Amino acid sequence: MKVALLSLLSEQEKEFIPPWVLRERLHLTWEEISETVLRLRLDGYTIEGGHEKGYCLSRRPDLLLPTEVLPLLRTETLGRNYVYLPTVGSTNDLAKQLARTGAVNGTLIAAEAQTGGRGRLGRAWASPRSSGIWMSLILRPELPPTELPKLTLTAAVGVARAIGIVADLPTGIKWPNDILADGKKVCGILTEAAVSDGKTDFAVVGIGINVNTEQADFTAELREKATSLKEVLGRPVSRSLLLAATVGELESLLNQLYADNFAAIRAEWCRRTVSLGQVVQVAAPTGGFTGRAVAIAPDGALIVSREDGSEIRVAAGEVL
Ligand code: BTN
């Protein structure tokens, strides 16, 4: 009912739609309409009017409510089950919990704020209220655990594409999955998986995008390395449009990945990366070293060439 009423009110935003039009178009009683208006107002919509003039939508909230996001989705699977929370510890933690209790493939979890947002390598992820996209997708991919790094690279390409489409901003990907704008990080991706008997039960792809985050929201240490789309562009970006575009791009890329066409995704990743050809400092689980990033292996590992001519394959770790 909420979506139908909103879509009718949106046809003529800021104009009153008379009661009889609302009743006829929605096939609802006036009581049902007024009750829905009340619930929308509680969600944060500004709707003026009453039983004499009808209703007029004068302001939509800048929130990732289902009523804002679902009408924008053009996907078949991803996001069709949408779990939205004003506050959560970590969307990845909730996603893993839901996945363990049977949540369907493609379930999307998004929150306005995270109180315990997690980054890679055990770091915290700043997730201030309503300033970014803090989301996790539950996937049940037909991929063996060894091929899961492909998911993260695929997600990075999807986010980079979506930022290009919605914000018209070129970005670079830093191996394995940081998205940079103006040389600073605007997005991080944390993929986690549950594996049993050598098979992937599920994967959770957690994506954090600093959309309209202000510098003051970052810690002093982060300020040097992190930025937001708003800061780079000098104007805010619609979070709901970016969320819907990200999920849309991801669905088409995942279909490509499952159709055994990772090569094309890898090629796009290579076109978008800022890591290849650079001298990089690698922090790998086995220790740190310096070398030149020369290639991405078919499974997504970074190939680093050292001064002595040897090549090291880095499957997990970070480029500093
Ligand atoms: C990184 O270290 O670069 C990865 C950051 C991933 C952050 C996102 S925000 C949504 C999801 N929930 C989390 O707790 N983390 C990921």
PDB file of C-alpha atoms in Angstrom, residues 169-172 174 178-186 223-227 232 274:
ATOM      1  CA  LEU A 169      32.880   9.973 -11.436  1.00  0.00           C
ATOM      2  CA  PRO A 170      35.794   7.873 -12.676  1.00  0.00           C
ATOM      3  CA  THR A 171      37.348   5.770  -9.924  1.00  0.00           C
ATOM      4  CA  GLY A 172      40.318   3.449  -9.638  1.00  0.00           C
ATOM      5  CA  LYS A 174      43.341  -0.729  -5.670  1.00  0.00           C
ATOM      6  CA  ASP A 178      39.420  -0.690  -2.557  1.00  0.00           C
ATOM      7  CA  ILE A 179      37.757   1.917  -4.731  1.00  0.00           C
ATOM      8  CA  LEU A 180      39.662   5.182  -4.889  1.00  0.00           C
ATOM      9  CA  ALA A 181      38.576   8.642  -5.991  1.00  0.00           C
ATOM     10  CA  ASP A 182      41.114  11.437  -6.114  1.00  0.00           C
ATOM     11  CA  GLY A 183      43.638   8.940  -4.734  1.00  0.00           C
ATOM     12  CA  LYS A 184      41.658   8.340  -1.540  1.00  0.00           C
ATOM     13  CA  LYS A 185      39.415   5.456  -0.512  1.00  0.00           C
ATOM     14  CA  VAL A 186      35.665   5.861  -1.086  1.00  0.00           C
ATOM     15  CA  ARG A 223      41.194  11.596   7.036  1.00  0.00           C
ATOM     16  CA  GLU A 224      44.484  11.195   5.149  1.00  0.00           C
ATOM     17  CA  LYS A 225      43.338   8.060   3.373  1.00  0.00           C
ATOM     18  CA  ALA A 226      39.557   8.286   3.099  1.00  0.00           C
ATOM     19  CA  THR A 227      37.191  10.558   1.257  1.00  0.00           C
ATOM     20  CA  VAL A 232      35.275  14.819  -4.330  1.00  0.00           C
ATOM     21  CA  VAL A 274      45.546   1.716 -10.285  1.00  0.00           C
TER      22      VAL A 274
END
